[in-house]
Amino acid sequence: MDVTTDANGPWLIVGLGNPGPEYASNRHNVGFMVADLLAERVGGRFKRAGKAQAQVIEGRIGPPGPGNRRVVLAKPMSFMNLSGGPVNALKDFYKVPVANIVAIHDELDIDYGTLRLKLGGGDNGHNGLKSMTKAFGAEYHRVRFGIGRPPGRMQVADFVLKDFSSSERKELDYFVDRAADAVEALVIEGLERAQSTYNS
């Protein structure tokens, strides 16, 4: 499978989460939080994307001139476990190669606030990634935002659908900002340089 990125083509940056105000502050919605911050930086507002079940913003990130990149920011408006359909529709509509897709998502097996950037791999039980991989293969980029494991005997499903704790919220804005920086670095500088800066 060709996993070559297209430097001149658009990038599709997808924040994963569940739609609706009752989910907005959940750990599972940290991808939406990062996408919202990137939208502020681009200077746009999310709007419905035609027939795709998603909200999108088209813009550019990076310094003025040849160094910047055309991007489509997206938030699927399906539920998490159906993310693949909307993302696949956007991929086809904007003619984005799979290797130019970036999924921003919560990650249980990483400590809270820690980032890991990677290309391809398994879904580690994450239903959003599982749906995307089923739709168009696994060779897309991931920005994995650590949320840690549930305490005690709490079920994973309950943990990810709860809001961040009060102690976590004290640092959440900083970590979301850092994750947005990591997405920009990945798109502008490439995976290896972004990994060397943000994989901790």
Coordinates of C-alpha atoms in Angstrom, one line a residue:
M1 CA 0.0 0.0 0.0
D2 CA 1.3 3.5 -0.9
V3 CA 1.7 5.5 2.3
T4 CA 3.5 8.5 0.7
T5 CA 2.1 11.8 1.8
D6 CA 1.3 14.4 -0.9
A7 CA 3.1 17.6 0.1
N8 CA 1.0 19.7 -2.3
G9 CA -2.4 18.0 -1.7
P10 CA -4.8 18.9 1.1
W11 CA -4.6 17.3 4.6
L12 CA -7.7 16.1 6.3
I13 CA -7.4 16.6 10.1
V14 CA -10.1 14.8 12.0
G15 CA -10.9 15.3 15.6
L16 CA -12.7 12.3 17.0
G17 CA -15.6 12.6 19.4
N18 CA -19.3 12.2 20.0
P19 CA -21.7 15.0 18.9
G20 CA -24.0 16.7 21.3
P21 CA -23.5 19.0 24.4
E22 CA -23.9 16.1 26.8
Y23 CA -20.6 14.6 25.5
A24 CA -18.7 17.9 24.9
S25 CA -16.4 17.7 28.0
N26 CA -15.9 13.9 28.0
R27 CA -12.4 12.4 27.8
H28 CA -13.6 10.6 24.6
N29 CA -14.1 14.1 23.0
V30 CA -10.6 15.4 23.4
G31 CA -10.2 15.1 19.6
F32 CA -13.0 17.6 19.2
M33 CA -11.3 20.0 21.7
V34 CA -8.1 20.0 19.7
A35 CA -10.0 20.4 16.4
D36 CA -11.9 23.4 17.9
L37 CA -8.6 25.0 18.9
L38 CA -7.1 24.5 15.4
A39 CA -10.3 26.1 14.0
E40 CA -9.6 29.2 16.1
R41 CA -6.0 29.3 14.8
V42 CA -7.2 29.0 11.2
G43 CA -9.8 31.7 11.8
G44 CA -12.9 29.8 10.6
R45 CA -16.1 28.4 11.9
F46 CA -17.3 24.8 11.4
K47 CA -20.1 24.3 9.0
R48 CA -22.0 21.3 7.7
A49 CA -20.1 19.4 5.0
G50 CA -22.6 18.8 2.2
K51 CA -23.8 15.2 2.2
A52 CA -21.0 14.1 4.6
Q53 CA -22.2 13.7 8.2
A54 CA -19.5 16.0 9.4
Q55 CA -18.6 19.6 10.2
V56 CA -15.6 21.1 8.3
I57 CA -13.4 24.2 7.9
E58 CA -11.1 24.7 5.0
G59 CA -8.0 26.8 5.6
R60 CA -4.3 26.9 5.7
I61 CA -1.8 26.3 8.5
G62 CA 1.8 27.3 8.8
P63 CA 3.7 30.5 7.9
P64 CA 2.7 32.6 4.9
G65 CA 4.2 31.4 1.7
P66 CA 5.2 28.1 0.3
G67 CA 5.7 26.5 3.7
N68 CA 2.0 26.4 4.6
R69 CA -0.4 23.6 3.9
R70 CA -4.0 23.4 2.8
V71 CA -6.1 21.6 5.4
V72 CA -9.6 20.5 5.9
L73 CA -10.5 20.3 9.6
A74 CA -13.3 17.9 10.4
K75 CA -15.5 16.7 13.2
P76 CA -17.6 13.7 12.3
M77 CA -21.2 14.2 13.5
S78 CA -21.9 10.5 13.6
F79 CA -21.2 8.8 16.9
M80 CA -17.6 7.7 17.5
N81 CA -18.1 4.1 16.4
L82 CA -19.4 5.3 13.0
S83 CA -16.6 7.8 12.3
G84 CA -15.3 6.0 9.3
G85 CA -18.2 6.7 7.0
P86 CA -18.1 10.5 7.3
V87 CA -14.3 10.6 7.1
N88 CA -14.2 8.4 4.1
A89 CA -16.8 10.7 2.4
L90 CA -14.6 13.7 3.1
K91 CA -11.5 11.9 1.9
D92 CA -13.2 11.2 -1.4
F93 CA -14.7 14.6 -1.8
Y94 CA -11.5 16.5 -1.1
K95 CA -9.3 13.9 -2.9
V96 CA -7.1 13.4 0.1
P97 CA -4.6 10.4 0.1
V98 CA -5.0 8.2 3.2
A99 CA -1.5 9.2 4.4
N100 CA -2.6 12.8 4.5
I101 CA -5.3 12.0 7.0
V102 CA -4.6 12.8 10.7
A103 CA -6.9 11.4 13.4
I104 CA -6.7 13.1 16.8
H105 CA -8.1 10.8 19.5
D106 CA -8.0 9.9 23.2
E107 CA -5.6 7.0 24.2
L108 CA -6.1 4.9 27.3
D109 CA -2.6 3.3 27.4
I110 CA -0.8 6.6 27.7
D111 CA -0.5 8.8 30.8
Y112 CA -2.8 11.8 30.9
G113 CA -1.6 14.7 28.7
T114 CA 1.2 12.7 27.0
L115 CA 1.3 12.7 23.2
R116 CA 2.3 10.0 20.8
L117 CA 2.4 10.6 17.0
K118 CA 2.4 7.7 14.6
L119 CA 1.5 6.4 11.2
G120 CA -0.6 3.3 10.8
G121 CA -0.9 0.5 13.4
G122 CA -3.8 -1.1 15.2
D123 CA -6.8 0.6 16.8
N124 CA -6.1 -0.6 20.4
G125 CA -9.8 -1.0 21.0
H126 CA -10.7 2.5 20.0
N127 CA -14.0 2.4 18.1
G128 CA -13.4 5.6 16.1
L129 CA -10.1 4.3 14.8
K130 CA -11.6 0.8 14.2
S131 CA -14.4 2.4 12.0
M132 CA -11.9 4.5 10.1
T133 CA -9.5 1.6 9.4
K134 CA -12.5 -0.5 8.2
A135 CA -13.5 2.2 5.8
F136 CA -10.1 3.0 4.2
G137 CA -7.2 1.1 5.8
A138 CA -4.9 1.8 8.7
E139 CA -2.2 3.9 7.0
Y140 CA -3.2 7.3 8.3
H141 CA -1.5 9.4 10.9
R142 CA -2.6 9.5 14.5
V143 CA -2.1 12.1 17.2
R144 CA -2.8 10.1 20.4
F145 CA -3.7 12.2 23.4
G146 CA -3.2 10.2 26.6
I147 CA -6.1 10.0 29.1
G148 CA -4.7 7.2 31.3
R149 CA -6.5 4.1 32.5
P150 CA -9.7 4.1 34.6
P151 CA -9.3 4.0 38.4
G152 CA -10.1 0.9 40.4
R153 CA -12.7 -1.2 38.7
M154 CA -14.4 1.5 36.6
Q155 CA -15.3 0.2 33.2
V156 CA -13.5 1.7 30.2
A157 CA -16.8 2.8 28.6
D158 CA -17.8 4.7 31.7
F159 CA -14.4 6.3 32.1
V160 CA -14.1 7.6 28.5
L161 CA -17.6 9.0 28.7
K162 CA -17.0 11.0 31.9
D163 CA -15.7 14.5 32.0
F164 CA -12.1 15.2 32.9
S165 CA -11.6 15.4 36.6
S166 CA -11.1 18.8 38.3
S167 CA -7.4 18.2 38.7
E168 CA -7.1 17.2 35.1
R169 CA -9.0 20.3 33.9
K170 CA -6.3 22.5 35.5
E171 CA -3.9 21.4 32.8
L172 CA -6.3 20.5 30.0
D173 CA -6.0 23.8 28.1
Y174 CA -2.2 23.4 28.1
F175 CA -2.3 19.9 26.9
V176 CA -4.9 20.6 24.2
D177 CA -2.7 23.6 23.0
R178 CA 0.3 21.3 22.8
A179 CA -1.6 18.7 20.9
A180 CA -2.7 21.4 18.4
D181 CA 1.0 22.4 18.0
A182 CA 1.8 18.7 17.4
V183 CA -0.7 18.5 14.6
E184 CA 0.6 21.6 12.9
A185 CA 4.2 20.3 13.2
L186 CA 3.2 16.9 11.7
V187 CA 1.6 18.5 8.7
I188 CA 4.3 21.2 8.1
E189 CA 7.5 19.5 9.2
G190 CA 6.7 15.8 8.7
L191 CA 6.2 12.9 11.1
E192 CA 9.8 12.3 12.2
R193 CA 10.5 15.9 13.2
A194 CA 7.1 16.2 14.9
Q195 CA 7.8 12.9 16.8
S196 CA 11.2 14.1 18.0
T197 CA 9.6 17.2 19.5
Y198 CA 6.3 15.9 20.9
N199 CA 6.6 12.2 21.6
S200 CA 7.5 12.2 25.3

